[in-house]
Amino acid sequence: MDATTIWTAARGAFSSVNLLATTLVVITLSYLYRLYSTDPERPVAYSVQAPDQCLPGWKGEYVEKTELKLPGSSAIQCYCPANGKLLGTINPASPGAIDRAIAKAGAAQREWMKTTFAQRRRVLRTLLAFVLDNREAISTAACLDSGKTRVDAMLGEILVTAEKLQWTILHGERALRSERRPTNFLLGYKVNEVRWEPLGVVAACFHNLMGPIISAIFAGNGIVVKASEATAWSSGYFVDIARATLHACGHSPHLVQSIVCWPTVAAHLTSHPDISHITFIGSRRVGHAVASAAAQSLTPVCMELGGKDAAVILDCVPSLEKVASILLRGVFQSAGQNCIGIERVIACQGVYDRLVKMLEPRIRGLRVGNSLDEDEDEVGEQVDVGAMISDQAFERLEALVEQAVGAGARCLVGGKRFHHPRWPRGHYFQPTLLVDVTPDMAIAREETFAPICLVMKARDVDDAIEVANATPYGLGASVFGRSRRDIDQVVAGFQAGMVSVNDFAVYYAVQLPFGGVKGSGYGRFAGEEGLRSLCNTKAVCRDRFPGLMATSIPKTLDYPIRSAGRAWEMGVGIVELGYAEAWKRRGTGLWRIIRNG
């Protein structure tokens, strides 16, 4: 071995040692920084005891009747719709209890509104860490109270909440930071800005309580959430998590209040003069009642009243197999109980027959049941579609299917309630495939909110748009295809508040403004627009050079007016100077001002 070779080997060894040493130093410094740094937004560790029902081995007792109202009492009976087991009972709130909840939130909000965005982010970071670390208990609680599968709970509760938290942490301050706005020629010595300031105490009647809580508190508000009677049990656990987060970060847990009440008492909340804003998700019938009550106090309302979302499949779709999988998720997730679920599949005639042939065996093979089956874990893991929250709609759903079949539609799969052999008290409806549906059928116009896949045929792109818009609703929509021209035509033609291209409901997963048009309601939550809607939009105009330049009323225009004619001429001159397009005319305006000054 010559000297050159030895030197090269030695240099390589030295470089390797040097690289290793450098790496170790970087890792050590990084560790020490993280260990001793005082990040003001660093999450705080805390714990919340999960309900016993969420723990392994819980058996529970069956309810006598699967009804929300406890027989012989005014209490709310909480039970699992997948198996009929009792989760607990809750005493409904009275008007006095609602008053006290609003007062507590208001007192806490007066301190909370003084917090910085960094302090609010710390609360959200702490909550995000807790949600990720306790995903099992949270998703189990959602499954027990709603009957949905574990996968649906992971997507509908954990993922959605984590996304809302992350977006608000990363972008919330920018959305609420004061903005400069342009001025004009006449008022060039002024500076204009728009501020978004807390409203006070807001309310939310919402399916996913964490969403409105996150937005409300980051905007500096207190919040009273009204949980649905059907999911009152899990809502209590979720609100406990939010309140414990605030407490762990050194803030009052009273900022977040939760009530559960019967519909006869709900108007006391929605008409309350100390509520500054209401976010409501529910039916059109209840939405009318909420809007009417809120009008008594002139309280602004964001309404999301359901939809009949269409998915248009164009002839130019590149992969029908991939589209079929997306459609199944869009239709059957949470047993169809999804406000942005796909309620109608509108396929152009070139792909219609092939799509129906793809869907039929896959829908026929869907397995219905309880994914929390504690005695047969293997069975639980094989459940595709969970229970529905209630069986009250089953008779109406069966009637809609029968009417459609009587009018010429074909029911290829399902169409009726499902009597589960293992869970006879569960609320199950058969995964259904109904094809050859036409726009004049009731089931094509009414929201089903159920595991029913409706397939409709369109002659061409124009016809597909017409069919998609032939309902009273206008919430979300999807279009699948390859042609940019045809896709853009459909997107522009949809009468909807949100559209996904070659996908399903992804606008919800990226925090775009959420809401619809027509009978689907008004207003937006989520995104910048939603966050700002929970604020007082305050316009501020101030002097650019305080003490040097300020507004002074000319004597000609000062009260009492000395000469109406000269005042008129000066007014004309001001308008011409400020707004005439030609500089010559602006000069004329300036001369009028000088002459009449």
Short mmCIF file of N, CA and C in Angstrom, two decimals, residues 84-193:
data_model
loop_
_atom_site.label_atom_id
_atom_site.label_comp_id
_atom_site.label_asym_id
_atom_site.label_seq_id
_atom_site.Cartn_x
_atom_site.Cartn_y
_atom_site.Cartn_z
N GLY A 84 -78.19 -0.81 21.82
CA GLY A 84 -79.27 -0.55 22.77
C GLY A 84 -78.84 -0.56 24.22
N LYS A 85 -77.54 -0.43 24.51
CA LYS A 85 -77.08 -0.43 25.89
C LYS A 85 -77.12 0.98 26.48
N LEU A 86 -77.51 1.05 27.74
CA LEU A 86 -77.64 2.32 28.43
C LEU A 86 -76.26 2.93 28.69
N LEU A 87 -76.11 4.21 28.34
CA LEU A 87 -74.88 4.94 28.61
C LEU A 87 -75.02 5.84 29.84
N GLY A 88 -76.24 6.28 30.11
CA GLY A 88 -76.47 7.15 31.25
C GLY A 88 -77.72 7.98 31.03
N THR A 89 -78.06 8.78 32.02
CA THR A 89 -79.19 9.70 31.91
C THR A 89 -78.72 11.11 32.23
N ILE A 90 -79.37 12.08 31.61
CA ILE A 90 -79.01 13.48 31.79
C ILE A 90 -80.27 14.28 32.06
N ASN A 91 -80.22 15.12 33.09
CA ASN A 91 -81.34 16.01 33.36
C ASN A 91 -81.27 17.20 32.41
N PRO A 92 -82.31 17.48 31.67
CA PRO A 92 -82.28 18.58 30.70
C PRO A 92 -82.19 19.93 31.40
N ALA A 93 -81.59 20.88 30.74
CA ALA A 93 -81.41 22.21 31.30
C ALA A 93 -82.73 22.98 31.30
N SER A 94 -82.91 23.80 32.30
CA SER A 94 -84.05 24.69 32.42
C SER A 94 -83.65 26.06 31.92
N PRO A 95 -84.61 26.97 31.71
CA PRO A 95 -84.24 28.35 31.34
C PRO A 95 -83.28 28.99 32.33
N GLY A 96 -83.48 28.72 33.63
CA GLY A 96 -82.58 29.26 34.64
C GLY A 96 -81.17 28.74 34.49
N ALA A 97 -81.03 27.45 34.16
CA ALA A 97 -79.70 26.87 33.97
C ALA A 97 -79.01 27.48 32.75
N ILE A 98 -79.79 27.77 31.71
CA ILE A 98 -79.23 28.41 30.53
C ILE A 98 -78.73 29.81 30.87
N ASP A 99 -79.51 30.55 31.64
CA ASP A 99 -79.08 31.89 32.07
C ASP A 99 -77.76 31.82 32.83
N ARG A 100 -77.65 30.86 33.74
CA ARG A 100 -76.43 30.74 34.55
C ARG A 100 -75.23 30.36 33.69
N ALA A 101 -75.45 29.49 32.72
CA ALA A 101 -74.34 29.08 31.84
C ALA A 101 -73.83 30.28 31.02
N ILE A 102 -74.74 31.07 30.50
CA ILE A 102 -74.35 32.24 29.72
C ILE A 102 -73.61 33.25 30.59
N ALA A 103 -74.10 33.44 31.82
CA ALA A 103 -73.46 34.38 32.74
C ALA A 103 -72.04 33.94 33.08
N LYS A 104 -71.84 32.64 33.33
CA LYS A 104 -70.50 32.13 33.65
C LYS A 104 -69.56 32.31 32.46
N ALA A 105 -70.04 31.98 31.27
CA ALA A 105 -69.20 32.15 30.08
C ALA A 105 -68.86 33.62 29.87
N GLY A 106 -69.82 34.50 30.13
CA GLY A 106 -69.58 35.92 29.96
C GLY A 106 -68.53 36.46 30.92
N ALA A 107 -68.61 36.05 32.17
CA ALA A 107 -67.63 36.50 33.16
C ALA A 107 -66.22 36.02 32.78
N ALA A 108 -66.11 34.78 32.34
CA ALA A 108 -64.80 34.25 31.94
C ALA A 108 -64.30 34.93 30.67
N GLN A 109 -65.20 35.26 29.77
CA GLN A 109 -64.81 35.87 28.50
C GLN A 109 -64.22 37.26 28.68
N ARG A 110 -64.68 37.99 29.67
CA ARG A 110 -64.16 39.34 29.89
C ARG A 110 -62.67 39.33 30.23
N GLU A 111 -62.20 38.24 30.82
CA GLU A 111 -60.76 38.08 31.06
C GLU A 111 -60.07 37.45 29.86
N TRP A 112 -60.73 36.46 29.28
CA TRP A 112 -60.14 35.73 28.16
C TRP A 112 -59.87 36.65 26.96
N MET A 113 -60.72 37.64 26.71
CA MET A 113 -60.56 38.52 25.55
C MET A 113 -59.26 39.32 25.63
N LYS A 114 -58.65 39.40 26.81
CA LYS A 114 -57.40 40.13 26.98
C LYS A 114 -56.18 39.28 26.64
N THR A 115 -56.37 38.00 26.39
CA THR A 115 -55.23 37.11 26.12
C THR A 115 -54.64 37.40 24.75
N THR A 116 -53.39 37.03 24.59
CA THR A 116 -52.70 37.19 23.31
C THR A 116 -52.98 35.98 22.42
N PHE A 117 -52.66 36.14 21.15
CA PHE A 117 -52.82 35.00 20.24
C PHE A 117 -51.89 33.86 20.65
N ALA A 118 -50.73 34.18 21.17
CA ALA A 118 -49.79 33.13 21.62
C ALA A 118 -50.41 32.32 22.76
N GLN A 119 -51.08 32.99 23.68
CA GLN A 119 -51.73 32.27 24.78
C GLN A 119 -52.85 31.39 24.28
N ARG A 120 -53.59 31.87 23.29
CA ARG A 120 -54.68 31.07 22.74
C ARG A 120 -54.14 29.87 21.95
N ARG A 121 -53.04 30.11 21.23
CA ARG A 121 -52.43 28.99 20.51
C ARG A 121 -51.95 27.91 21.47
N ARG A 122 -51.45 28.33 22.61
CA ARG A 122 -50.98 27.33 23.58
C ARG A 122 -52.12 26.42 24.02
N VAL A 123 -53.29 27.02 24.22
CA VAL A 123 -54.46 26.21 24.57
C VAL A 123 -54.77 25.22 23.46
N LEU A 124 -54.74 25.68 22.22
CA LEU A 124 -55.05 24.79 21.10
C LEU A 124 -53.98 23.71 20.91
N ARG A 125 -52.72 24.07 21.09
CA ARG A 125 -51.66 23.06 20.99
C ARG A 125 -51.81 22.00 22.08
N THR A 126 -52.19 22.45 23.25
CA THR A 126 -52.41 21.51 24.35
C THR A 126 -53.57 20.58 24.04
N LEU A 127 -54.63 21.14 23.48
CA LEU A 127 -55.79 20.33 23.11
C LEU A 127 -55.45 19.35 22.00
N LEU A 128 -54.68 19.80 21.02
CA LEU A 128 -54.29 18.92 19.92
C LEU A 128 -53.48 17.74 20.44
N ALA A 129 -52.54 18.00 21.33
CA ALA A 129 -51.72 16.92 21.89
C ALA A 129 -52.61 15.92 22.63
N PHE A 130 -53.59 16.42 23.37
CA PHE A 130 -54.48 15.53 24.11
C PHE A 130 -55.31 14.67 23.16
N VAL A 131 -55.85 15.28 22.12
CA VAL A 131 -56.69 14.54 21.17
C VAL A 131 -55.89 13.42 20.51
N LEU A 132 -54.68 13.73 20.09
CA LEU A 132 -53.86 12.71 19.43
C LEU A 132 -53.48 11.59 20.40
N ASP A 133 -53.18 11.95 21.65
CA ASP A 133 -52.76 10.95 22.63
C ASP A 133 -53.93 10.10 23.14
N ASN A 134 -55.14 10.64 23.06
CA ASN A 134 -56.32 9.95 23.61
C ASN A 134 -57.34 9.61 22.53
N ARG A 135 -56.84 9.33 21.35
CA ARG A 135 -57.72 9.06 20.21
C ARG A 135 -58.60 7.83 20.43
N GLU A 136 -58.09 6.85 21.16
CA GLU A 136 -58.87 5.63 21.38
C GLU A 136 -60.12 5.93 22.20
N ALA A 137 -59.95 6.62 23.32
CA ALA A 137 -61.09 6.91 24.19
C ALA A 137 -62.08 7.84 23.51
N ILE A 138 -61.57 8.84 22.79
CA ILE A 138 -62.45 9.81 22.13
C ILE A 138 -63.25 9.13 21.02
N SER A 139 -62.60 8.33 20.21
CA SER A 139 -63.32 7.66 19.12
C SER A 139 -64.29 6.62 19.68
N THR A 140 -63.93 5.96 20.77
CA THR A 140 -64.84 4.99 21.38
C THR A 140 -66.10 5.69 21.89
N ALA A 141 -65.93 6.85 22.52
CA ALA A 141 -67.09 7.60 23.00
C ALA A 141 -68.00 7.98 21.85
N ALA A 142 -67.41 8.41 20.73
CA ALA A 142 -68.21 8.77 19.56
C ALA A 142 -68.95 7.56 19.01
N CYS A 143 -68.29 6.42 18.96
CA CYS A 143 -68.93 5.20 18.46
C CYS A 143 -70.10 4.78 19.36
N LEU A 144 -69.88 4.83 20.66
CA LEU A 144 -70.93 4.41 21.59
C LEU A 144 -72.17 5.28 21.46
N ASP A 145 -71.98 6.57 21.30
CA ASP A 145 -73.11 7.49 21.32
C ASP A 145 -73.80 7.64 19.98
N SER A 146 -73.09 7.33 18.90
CA SER A 146 -73.67 7.53 17.56
C SER A 146 -73.90 6.24 16.79
N GLY A 147 -73.21 5.17 17.18
CA GLY A 147 -73.34 3.91 16.45
C GLY A 147 -72.42 3.77 15.27
N LYS A 148 -71.61 4.81 14.99
CA LYS A 148 -70.71 4.76 13.84
C LYS A 148 -69.57 3.78 14.08
N THR A 149 -68.86 3.41 13.03
CA THR A 149 -67.74 2.50 13.16
C THR A 149 -66.51 3.24 13.68
N ARG A 150 -65.52 2.49 14.10
CA ARG A 150 -64.29 3.10 14.62
C ARG A 150 -63.57 3.89 13.54
N VAL A 151 -63.56 3.37 12.33
CA VAL A 151 -62.92 4.09 11.22
C VAL A 151 -63.64 5.41 10.96
N ASP A 152 -64.98 5.36 10.96
CA ASP A 152 -65.75 6.58 10.74
C ASP A 152 -65.51 7.59 11.86
N ALA A 153 -65.34 7.11 13.09
CA ALA A 153 -65.05 8.00 14.21
C ALA A 153 -63.67 8.62 14.07
N MET A 154 -62.71 7.84 13.59
CA MET A 154 -61.37 8.37 13.40
C MET A 154 -61.38 9.50 12.35
N LEU A 155 -62.14 9.28 11.27
CA LEU A 155 -62.21 10.29 10.21
C LEU A 155 -63.11 11.46 10.61
N GLY A 156 -64.22 11.17 11.28
CA GLY A 156 -65.23 12.19 11.57
C GLY A 156 -64.99 12.97 12.84
N GLU A 157 -64.23 12.42 13.78
CA GLU A 157 -63.97 13.10 15.03
C GLU A 157 -62.49 13.49 15.16
N ILE A 158 -61.60 12.51 15.11
CA ILE A 158 -60.18 12.78 15.36
C ILE A 158 -59.56 13.61 14.24
N LEU A 159 -59.68 13.13 13.00
CA LEU A 159 -59.06 13.83 11.87
C LEU A 159 -59.62 15.25 11.73
N VAL A 160 -60.94 15.37 11.77
CA VAL A 160 -61.58 16.68 11.58
C VAL A 160 -61.16 17.66 12.68
N THR A 161 -61.13 17.18 13.93
CA THR A 161 -60.74 18.05 15.03
C THR A 161 -59.27 18.43 14.94
N ALA A 162 -58.41 17.47 14.61
CA ALA A 162 -56.98 17.76 14.48
C ALA A 162 -56.72 18.77 13.37
N GLU A 163 -57.43 18.62 12.27
CA GLU A 163 -57.26 19.57 11.16
C GLU A 163 -57.71 20.97 11.56
N LYS A 164 -58.85 21.06 12.25
CA LYS A 164 -59.34 22.37 12.70
C LYS A 164 -58.33 23.03 13.64
N LEU A 165 -57.80 22.25 14.56
CA LEU A 165 -56.81 22.77 15.49
C LEU A 165 -55.55 23.23 14.77
N GLN A 166 -55.03 22.39 13.89
CA GLN A 166 -53.79 22.74 13.22
C GLN A 166 -53.95 23.97 12.35
N TRP A 167 -55.06 24.05 11.60
CA TRP A 167 -55.27 25.22 10.75
C TRP A 167 -55.34 26.48 11.59
N THR A 168 -56.06 26.43 12.69
CA THR A 168 -56.22 27.62 13.53
C THR A 168 -54.90 28.02 14.17
N ILE A 169 -54.12 27.03 14.59
CA ILE A 169 -52.81 27.31 15.17
C ILE A 169 -51.91 27.99 14.14
N LEU A 170 -51.91 27.51 12.92
CA LEU A 170 -51.01 28.01 11.88
C LEU A 170 -51.50 29.30 11.23
N HIS A 171 -52.82 29.44 11.07
CA HIS A 171 -53.34 30.54 10.26
C HIS A 171 -54.33 31.45 10.98
N GLY A 172 -54.72 31.09 12.20
CA GLY A 172 -55.76 31.87 12.87
C GLY A 172 -55.37 33.30 13.14
N GLU A 173 -54.15 33.54 13.60
CA GLU A 173 -53.73 34.91 13.90
C GLU A 173 -53.73 35.77 12.64
N ARG A 174 -53.24 35.22 11.54
CA ARG A 174 -53.22 35.98 10.30
C ARG A 174 -54.64 36.38 9.87
N ALA A 175 -55.60 35.47 10.09
CA ALA A 175 -56.98 35.76 9.70
C ALA A 175 -57.59 36.88 10.55
N LEU A 176 -57.15 36.99 11.82
CA LEU A 176 -57.76 37.97 12.73
C LEU A 176 -56.88 39.19 12.98
N ARG A 177 -55.71 39.22 12.38
CA ARG A 177 -54.84 40.38 12.54
C ARG A 177 -55.44 41.57 11.79
N SER A 178 -55.31 42.77 12.36
CA SER A 178 -55.86 43.97 11.73
C SER A 178 -55.28 44.14 10.32
N GLU A 179 -56.13 44.60 9.40
CA GLU A 179 -55.72 44.78 8.01
C GLU A 179 -55.78 46.26 7.63
N ARG A 180 -54.75 46.71 6.89
CA ARG A 180 -54.80 48.04 6.30
C ARG A 180 -55.70 48.02 5.08
N ARG A 181 -56.46 49.07 4.90
CA ARG A 181 -57.33 49.20 3.73
C ARG A 181 -56.98 50.50 3.00
N PRO A 182 -57.18 50.55 1.67
CA PRO A 182 -56.80 51.74 0.91
C PRO A 182 -57.65 52.96 1.26
N THR A 183 -57.06 54.13 1.04
CA THR A 183 -57.79 55.37 1.25
C THR A 183 -58.08 55.98 -0.13
N ASN A 184 -58.48 57.25 -0.16
CA ASN A 184 -58.74 57.90 -1.45
C ASN A 184 -58.01 59.23 -1.53
N PHE A 185 -58.17 59.93 -2.63
CA PHE A 185 -57.43 61.16 -2.88
C PHE A 185 -57.77 62.23 -1.85
N LEU A 186 -59.04 62.41 -1.58
CA LEU A 186 -59.47 63.46 -0.66
C LEU A 186 -59.00 63.20 0.77
N LEU A 187 -58.97 61.92 1.14
CA LEU A 187 -58.60 61.56 2.51
C LEU A 187 -57.25 60.85 2.55
N GLY A 188 -56.34 61.32 1.73
CA GLY A 188 -55.01 60.72 1.70
C GLY A 188 -54.25 60.90 2.99
N TYR A 189 -54.67 61.82 3.82
CA TYR A 189 -54.01 62.04 5.11
C TYR A 189 -54.56 61.12 6.20
N LYS A 190 -55.42 60.17 5.81
CA LYS A 190 -55.99 59.22 6.75
C LYS A 190 -55.40 57.82 6.53
N VAL A 191 -55.39 57.02 7.59
CA VAL A 191 -55.00 55.61 7.53
C VAL A 191 -56.22 54.78 7.92
N ASN A 192 -56.53 53.77 7.13
CA ASN A 192 -57.73 52.95 7.35
C ASN A 192 -57.33 51.52 7.72
N GLU A 193 -58.06 50.96 8.64
CA GLU A 193 -57.82 49.57 9.01
C GLU A 193 -59.14 48.90 9.40
#
